Coordinates of C-alpha atoms and ligand atoms in Angstrom, one line a residue:
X1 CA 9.7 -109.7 -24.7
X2 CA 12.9 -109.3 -23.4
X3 CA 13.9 -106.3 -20.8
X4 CA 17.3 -105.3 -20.2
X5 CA 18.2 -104.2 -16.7
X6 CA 20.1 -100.5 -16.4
X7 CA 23.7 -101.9 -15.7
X8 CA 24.6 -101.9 -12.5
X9 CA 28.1 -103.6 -10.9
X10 CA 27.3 -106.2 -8.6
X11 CA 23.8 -105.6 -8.8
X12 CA 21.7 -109.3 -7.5
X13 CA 18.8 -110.3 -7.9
X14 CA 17.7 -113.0 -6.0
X15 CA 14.3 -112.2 -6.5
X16 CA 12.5 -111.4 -9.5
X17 CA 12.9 -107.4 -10.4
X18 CA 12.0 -105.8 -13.4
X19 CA 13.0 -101.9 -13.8
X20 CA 10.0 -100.6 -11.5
X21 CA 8.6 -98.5 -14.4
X22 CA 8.2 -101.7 -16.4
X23 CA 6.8 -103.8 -13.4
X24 CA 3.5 -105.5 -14.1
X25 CA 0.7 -104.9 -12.2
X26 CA 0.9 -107.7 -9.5
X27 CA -0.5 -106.0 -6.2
X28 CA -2.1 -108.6 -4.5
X29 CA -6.3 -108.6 -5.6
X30 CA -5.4 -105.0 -6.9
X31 CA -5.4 -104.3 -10.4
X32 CA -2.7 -101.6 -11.4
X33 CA -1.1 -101.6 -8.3
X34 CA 2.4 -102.8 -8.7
X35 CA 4.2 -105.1 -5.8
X36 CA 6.0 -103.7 -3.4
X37 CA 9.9 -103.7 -3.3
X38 CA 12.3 -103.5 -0.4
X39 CA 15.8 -103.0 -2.2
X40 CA 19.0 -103.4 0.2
X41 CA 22.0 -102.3 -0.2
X42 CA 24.7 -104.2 1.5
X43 CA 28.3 -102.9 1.2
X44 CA 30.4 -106.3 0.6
X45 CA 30.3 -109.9 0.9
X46 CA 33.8 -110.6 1.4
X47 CA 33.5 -111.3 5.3
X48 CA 31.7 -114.1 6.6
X49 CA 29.5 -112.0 8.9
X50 CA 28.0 -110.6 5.6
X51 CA 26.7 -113.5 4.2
X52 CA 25.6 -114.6 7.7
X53 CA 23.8 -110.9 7.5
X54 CA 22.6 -111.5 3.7
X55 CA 21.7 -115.4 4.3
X56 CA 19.4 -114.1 7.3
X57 CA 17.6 -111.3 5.6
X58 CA 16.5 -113.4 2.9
X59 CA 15.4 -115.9 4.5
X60 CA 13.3 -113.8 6.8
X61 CA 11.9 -112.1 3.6
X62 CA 10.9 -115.4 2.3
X63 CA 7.9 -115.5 4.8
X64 CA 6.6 -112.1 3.1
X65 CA 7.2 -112.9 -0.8
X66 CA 3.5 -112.5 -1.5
X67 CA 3.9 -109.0 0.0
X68 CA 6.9 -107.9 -1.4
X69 CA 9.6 -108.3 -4.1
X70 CA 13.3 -108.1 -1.9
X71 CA 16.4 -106.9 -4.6
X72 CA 20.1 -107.3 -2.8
X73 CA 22.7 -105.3 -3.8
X74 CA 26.0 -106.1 -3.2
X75 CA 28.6 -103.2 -3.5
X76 CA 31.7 -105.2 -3.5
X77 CA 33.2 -102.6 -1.2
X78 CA 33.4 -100.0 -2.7
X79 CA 32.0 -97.0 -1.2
X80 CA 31.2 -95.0 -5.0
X81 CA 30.2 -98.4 -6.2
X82 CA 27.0 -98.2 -3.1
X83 CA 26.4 -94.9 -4.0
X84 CA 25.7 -95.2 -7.5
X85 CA 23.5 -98.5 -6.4
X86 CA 21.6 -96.3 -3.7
X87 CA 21.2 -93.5 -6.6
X88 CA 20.1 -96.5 -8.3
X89 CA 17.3 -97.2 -6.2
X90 CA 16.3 -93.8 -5.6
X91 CA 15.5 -93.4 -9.1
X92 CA 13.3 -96.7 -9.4
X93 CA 11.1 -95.5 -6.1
X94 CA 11.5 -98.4 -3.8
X95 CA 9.4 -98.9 -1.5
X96 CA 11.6 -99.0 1.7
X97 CA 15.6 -98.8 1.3
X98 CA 17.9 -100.8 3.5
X99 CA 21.1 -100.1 4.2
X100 CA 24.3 -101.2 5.6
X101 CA 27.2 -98.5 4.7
X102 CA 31.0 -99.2 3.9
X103 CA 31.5 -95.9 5.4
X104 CA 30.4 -92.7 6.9
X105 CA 31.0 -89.7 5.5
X106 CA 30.6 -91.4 1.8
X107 CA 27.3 -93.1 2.2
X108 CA 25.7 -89.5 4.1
X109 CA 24.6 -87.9 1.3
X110 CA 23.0 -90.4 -0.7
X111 CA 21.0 -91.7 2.7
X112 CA 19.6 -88.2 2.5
X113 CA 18.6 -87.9 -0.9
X114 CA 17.0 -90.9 -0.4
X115 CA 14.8 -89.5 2.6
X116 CA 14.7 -86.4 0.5
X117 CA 12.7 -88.8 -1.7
X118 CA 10.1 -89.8 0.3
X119 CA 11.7 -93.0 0.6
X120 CA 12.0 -94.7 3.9
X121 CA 15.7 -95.7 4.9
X122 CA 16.1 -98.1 7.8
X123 CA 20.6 -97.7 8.5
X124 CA 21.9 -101.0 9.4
X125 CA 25.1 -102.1 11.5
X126 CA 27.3 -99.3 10.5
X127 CA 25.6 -95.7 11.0
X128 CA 25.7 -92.2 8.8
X129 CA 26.3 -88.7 9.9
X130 CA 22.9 -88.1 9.9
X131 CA 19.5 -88.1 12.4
X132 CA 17.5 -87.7 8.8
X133 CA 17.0 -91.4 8.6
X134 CA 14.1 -93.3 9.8
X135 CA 15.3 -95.8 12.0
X136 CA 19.0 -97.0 12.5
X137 CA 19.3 -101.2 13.8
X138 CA 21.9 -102.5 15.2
X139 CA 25.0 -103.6 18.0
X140 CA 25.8 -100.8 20.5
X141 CA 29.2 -101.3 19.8
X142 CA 30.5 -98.3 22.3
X143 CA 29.2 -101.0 24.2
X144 CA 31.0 -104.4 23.0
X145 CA 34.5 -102.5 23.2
X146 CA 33.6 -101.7 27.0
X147 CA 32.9 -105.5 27.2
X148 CA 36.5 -106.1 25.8
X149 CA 37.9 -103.2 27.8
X150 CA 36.8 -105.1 30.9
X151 CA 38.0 -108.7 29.4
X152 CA 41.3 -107.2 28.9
X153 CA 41.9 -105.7 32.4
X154 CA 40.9 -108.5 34.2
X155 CA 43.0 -111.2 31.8
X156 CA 46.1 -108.3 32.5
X157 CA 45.5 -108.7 35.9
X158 CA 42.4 -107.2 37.1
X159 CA 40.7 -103.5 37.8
X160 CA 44.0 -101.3 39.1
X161 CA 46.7 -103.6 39.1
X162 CA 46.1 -105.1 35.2
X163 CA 49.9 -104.8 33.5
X164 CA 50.2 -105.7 30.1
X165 CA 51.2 -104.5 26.3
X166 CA 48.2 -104.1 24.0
X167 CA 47.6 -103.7 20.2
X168 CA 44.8 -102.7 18.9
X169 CA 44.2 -103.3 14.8
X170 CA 40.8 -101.5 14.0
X171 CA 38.0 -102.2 11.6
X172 CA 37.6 -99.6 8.8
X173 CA 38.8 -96.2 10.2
X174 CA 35.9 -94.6 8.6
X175 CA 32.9 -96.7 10.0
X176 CA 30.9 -96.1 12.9
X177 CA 31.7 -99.5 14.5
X178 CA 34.9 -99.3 14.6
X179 CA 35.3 -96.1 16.3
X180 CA 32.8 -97.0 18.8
X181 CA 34.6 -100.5 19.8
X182 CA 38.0 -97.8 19.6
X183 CA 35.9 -96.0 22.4
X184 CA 34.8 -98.1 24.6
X185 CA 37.8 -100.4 25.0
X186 CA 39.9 -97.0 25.9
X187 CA 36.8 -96.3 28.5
X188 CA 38.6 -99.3 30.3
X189 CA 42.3 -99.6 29.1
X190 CA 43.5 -96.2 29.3
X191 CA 42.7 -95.9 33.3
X192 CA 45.0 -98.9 33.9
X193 CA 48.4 -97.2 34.6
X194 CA 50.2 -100.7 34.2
X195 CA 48.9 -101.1 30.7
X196 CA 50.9 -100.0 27.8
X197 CA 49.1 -99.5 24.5
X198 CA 51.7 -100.1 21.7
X199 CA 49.7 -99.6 18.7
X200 CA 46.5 -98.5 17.8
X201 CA 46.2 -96.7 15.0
X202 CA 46.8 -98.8 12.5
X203 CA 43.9 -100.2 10.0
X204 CA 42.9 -103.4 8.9
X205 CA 39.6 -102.7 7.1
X206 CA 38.2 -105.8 9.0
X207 CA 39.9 -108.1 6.9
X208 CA 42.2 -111.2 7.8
X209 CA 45.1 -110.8 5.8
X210 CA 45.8 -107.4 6.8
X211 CA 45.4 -108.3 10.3
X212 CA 48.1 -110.8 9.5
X213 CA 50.3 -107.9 8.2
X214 CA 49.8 -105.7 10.7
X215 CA 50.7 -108.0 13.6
X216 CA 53.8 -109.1 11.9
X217 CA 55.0 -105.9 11.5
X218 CA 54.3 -105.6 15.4
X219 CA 55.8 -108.9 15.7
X220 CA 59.1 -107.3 14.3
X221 CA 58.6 -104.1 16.1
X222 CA 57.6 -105.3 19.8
X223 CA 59.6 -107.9 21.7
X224 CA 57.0 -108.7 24.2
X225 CA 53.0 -108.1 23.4
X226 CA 50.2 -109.8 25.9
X227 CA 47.3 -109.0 24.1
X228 CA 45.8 -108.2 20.5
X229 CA 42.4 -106.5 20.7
X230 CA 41.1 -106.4 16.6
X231 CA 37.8 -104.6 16.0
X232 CA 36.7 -107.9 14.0
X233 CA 37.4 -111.8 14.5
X234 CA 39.2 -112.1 11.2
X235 CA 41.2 -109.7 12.1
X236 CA 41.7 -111.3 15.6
X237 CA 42.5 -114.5 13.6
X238 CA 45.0 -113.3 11.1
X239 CA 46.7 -111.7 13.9
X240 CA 47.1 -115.1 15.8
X241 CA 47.7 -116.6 12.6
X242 CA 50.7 -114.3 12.2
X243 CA 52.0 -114.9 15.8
X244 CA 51.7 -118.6 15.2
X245 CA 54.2 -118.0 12.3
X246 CA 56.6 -116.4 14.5
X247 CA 56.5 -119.2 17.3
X248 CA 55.0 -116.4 19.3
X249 CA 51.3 -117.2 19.4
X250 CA 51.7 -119.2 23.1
X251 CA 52.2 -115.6 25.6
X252 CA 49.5 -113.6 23.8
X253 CA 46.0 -113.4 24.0
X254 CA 43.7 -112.8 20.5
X255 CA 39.8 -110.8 21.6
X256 CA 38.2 -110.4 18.4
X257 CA 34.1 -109.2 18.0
X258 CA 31.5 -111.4 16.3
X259 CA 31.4 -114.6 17.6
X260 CA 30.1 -116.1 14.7
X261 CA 29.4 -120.2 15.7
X262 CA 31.6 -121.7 12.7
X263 CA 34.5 -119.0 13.1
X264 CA 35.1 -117.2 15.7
X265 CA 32.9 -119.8 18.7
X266 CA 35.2 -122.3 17.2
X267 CA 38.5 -120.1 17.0
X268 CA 37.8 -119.5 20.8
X269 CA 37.5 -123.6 21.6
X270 CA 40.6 -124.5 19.6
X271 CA 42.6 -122.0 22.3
X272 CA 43.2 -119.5 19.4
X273 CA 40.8 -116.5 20.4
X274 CA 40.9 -116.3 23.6
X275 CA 37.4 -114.7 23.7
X276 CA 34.9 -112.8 21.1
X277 CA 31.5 -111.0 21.6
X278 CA 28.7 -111.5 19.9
X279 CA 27.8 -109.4 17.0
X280 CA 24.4 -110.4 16.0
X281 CA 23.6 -109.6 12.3
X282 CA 20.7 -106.9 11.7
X283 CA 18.8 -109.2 8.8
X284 CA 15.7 -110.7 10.4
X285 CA 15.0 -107.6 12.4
X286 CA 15.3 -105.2 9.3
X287 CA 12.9 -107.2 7.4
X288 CA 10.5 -107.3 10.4
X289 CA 10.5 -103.2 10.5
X290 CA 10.4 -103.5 6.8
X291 CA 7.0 -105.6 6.5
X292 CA 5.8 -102.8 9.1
X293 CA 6.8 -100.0 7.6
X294 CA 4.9 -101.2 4.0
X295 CA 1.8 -101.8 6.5
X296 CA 2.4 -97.9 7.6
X297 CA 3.2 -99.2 10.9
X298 CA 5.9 -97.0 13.2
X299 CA 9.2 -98.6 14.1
X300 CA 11.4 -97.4 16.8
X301 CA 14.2 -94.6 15.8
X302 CA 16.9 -97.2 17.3
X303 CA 17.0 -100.8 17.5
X304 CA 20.1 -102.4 19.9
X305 CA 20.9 -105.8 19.0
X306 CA 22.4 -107.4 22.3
X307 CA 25.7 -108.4 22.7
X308 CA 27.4 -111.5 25.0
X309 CA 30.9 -112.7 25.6
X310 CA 32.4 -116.5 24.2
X311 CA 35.5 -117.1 26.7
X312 CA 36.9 -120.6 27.4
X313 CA 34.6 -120.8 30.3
X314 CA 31.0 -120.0 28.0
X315 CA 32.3 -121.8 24.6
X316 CA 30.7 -125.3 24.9
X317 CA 27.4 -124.2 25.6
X318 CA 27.7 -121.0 23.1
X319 CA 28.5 -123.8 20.7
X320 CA 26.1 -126.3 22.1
X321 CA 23.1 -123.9 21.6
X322 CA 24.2 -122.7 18.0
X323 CA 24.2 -126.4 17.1
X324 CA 27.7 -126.2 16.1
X325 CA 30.0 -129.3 16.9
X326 CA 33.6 -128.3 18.1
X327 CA 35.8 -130.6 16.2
Ligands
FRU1 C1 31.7 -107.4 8.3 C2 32.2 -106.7 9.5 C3 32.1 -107.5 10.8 C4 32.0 -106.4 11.8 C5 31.0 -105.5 11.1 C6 31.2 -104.1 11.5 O1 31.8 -106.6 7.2 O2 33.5 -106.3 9.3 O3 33.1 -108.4 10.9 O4 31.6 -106.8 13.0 O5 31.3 -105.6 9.7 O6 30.4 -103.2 10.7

């Protein structure tokens, strides 16, 4: 017999998933009871620290097939396009819902219904405007802007006497990262007297080429600039990429957020970033309180993924341990 899935855009399936009501009973030793399923919902894969994120998760959830069936969906994104794949899984009774929201306000809701459910909902990376979830995992990224505050004050010239003229190109306006790193790199910035801030309100929705575009528009805009601070290492990078362009890459320092070995650890040896913080993916840790959580374990409301700095001084060994040559 053949089964159709309900249709669902970008809908994967890495792992074999039949429409729950039609799922045979494959409990392990337990007649009639059905396998559990941990569905996630993952907003895009268009940035590399995604399919770091993805790559991660299911490889972590390899080590529990026998306990549970994992279904990935990808919501290309598109805020209404995760909604209706959230709904999706609401209405097959997952076992535990991951998620990692485009946005805020949009993905709210629909994380509530789903608790509304009964279904457990672990909020990864990017946080909701809710306390109705059951555990959030993640980077304290008020945190990580702090730590690029303080790199940019001391590169300008040090705590008080830093002078210098900043742009800052945020991640998507609408997502809990982004204001957070917004926040903690004013905690340090706007105390310095000496440092102007020339823009920062202008978004590049994490992705490279519009970090290109919105640094040569600032390019065109701002004779002099010492230092681009972009919520995201693409961003960092198209920025660079779009000084290089404009002979005027040499004067001005790139901090971008991630640190990702191949990208930005290397972007930071080659002289291009001139330093990144790490940004570890939630993956293996969501599939750990997953496992837990289908045991009818406890996991802890919040989860802080820790954070570092890659500058010229840490890159070799940041690379060295990563196992990631530098050519
Ligand atoms: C990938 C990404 C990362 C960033 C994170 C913030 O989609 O933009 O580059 O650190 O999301 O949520």
């Amino acid at each position: 017999m053949r089964l159709s899935l309900p249709h669902v855009p970008g809908l994967l399936l890495p792992f074999a998933l039949l429409p729950l009501s039609l799922l045979p009973a494959c409990g392990k030793g337990s007649p009639g009871k059905r396998k559990s399923v941990v569905a996630f919902s993952q907003c895009t894969t268009t940035e590399p620290w995604r399919v770091l994120f993805n790559r991660e998760l299911k490889r972590e959830a390899e080590k529990h097939a026998d306990e549970f069936d994992l279904v990935v969906a990808d919501a290309e994104d598109r805020t209404d396009r995760q909604v209706e794949q959230v709904e999706n899984f609401i209405r097959q009774k997952v076992d535990v819902l991951l998620v990692s929201p485009k946005e805020s306000p949009g993905l709210t809701p629909v994380v509530e219904r789903a608790i509304d459910a009964g279904i457990p909902v672990l909020v990864l990376d990017r946080n909701v405007a809710t306390e109705r979830v059951t555990a959030f995992i993640g980077g304290d990224n008020r945190e990580i802007g702090r730590a690029a505050g303080g790199f940019a004050v001391d590169h300008l010239g040090g705590l008080g006497k830093a002078t210098g003229k900043v742009i800052e190109i945020w991640g998507g306006m609408a997502s809990t990262p982004a204001q957070e790193r917004h926040l903690g790199f004013r905690d340090y910035v706007a105390k310095e007297p000496g440092i102007e801030i020339l823009l920062d309100n202008q978004d590049g929705d994490w992705k490279q080429d519009r970090g290109y575009s919105i640094m040569e528009t600032a390019l065109k805009a701002f004779p002099r600039i010492d230092l681009v601070y972009a919520h995201n290492d693409p961003m960092a990078y198209g920025a660079y990429l779009a000084a290089k362009d404009a002979g005027r890459d040499k004067g001005i320092a790139f901090v971008g957020i991630d640190a990702i070995p191949e990208e930005g650890g290397l972007w930071v040896k080659k002289g291009w970033l001139t330093a990144t913080f790490v940004y570890a993916t939630p993956g293996v840790e969501a599939i750990r309180q997953a496992t837990k959580l289908l045991q009818g374990e406890t996991v802890p409301e919040t989860t802080t993924l820790p954070t570092r700095a890659v500058t010229r001084e840490t890159v070799d060994a940041f690379l060295a341990a990563a196992g990631v040559g530098s050519k």
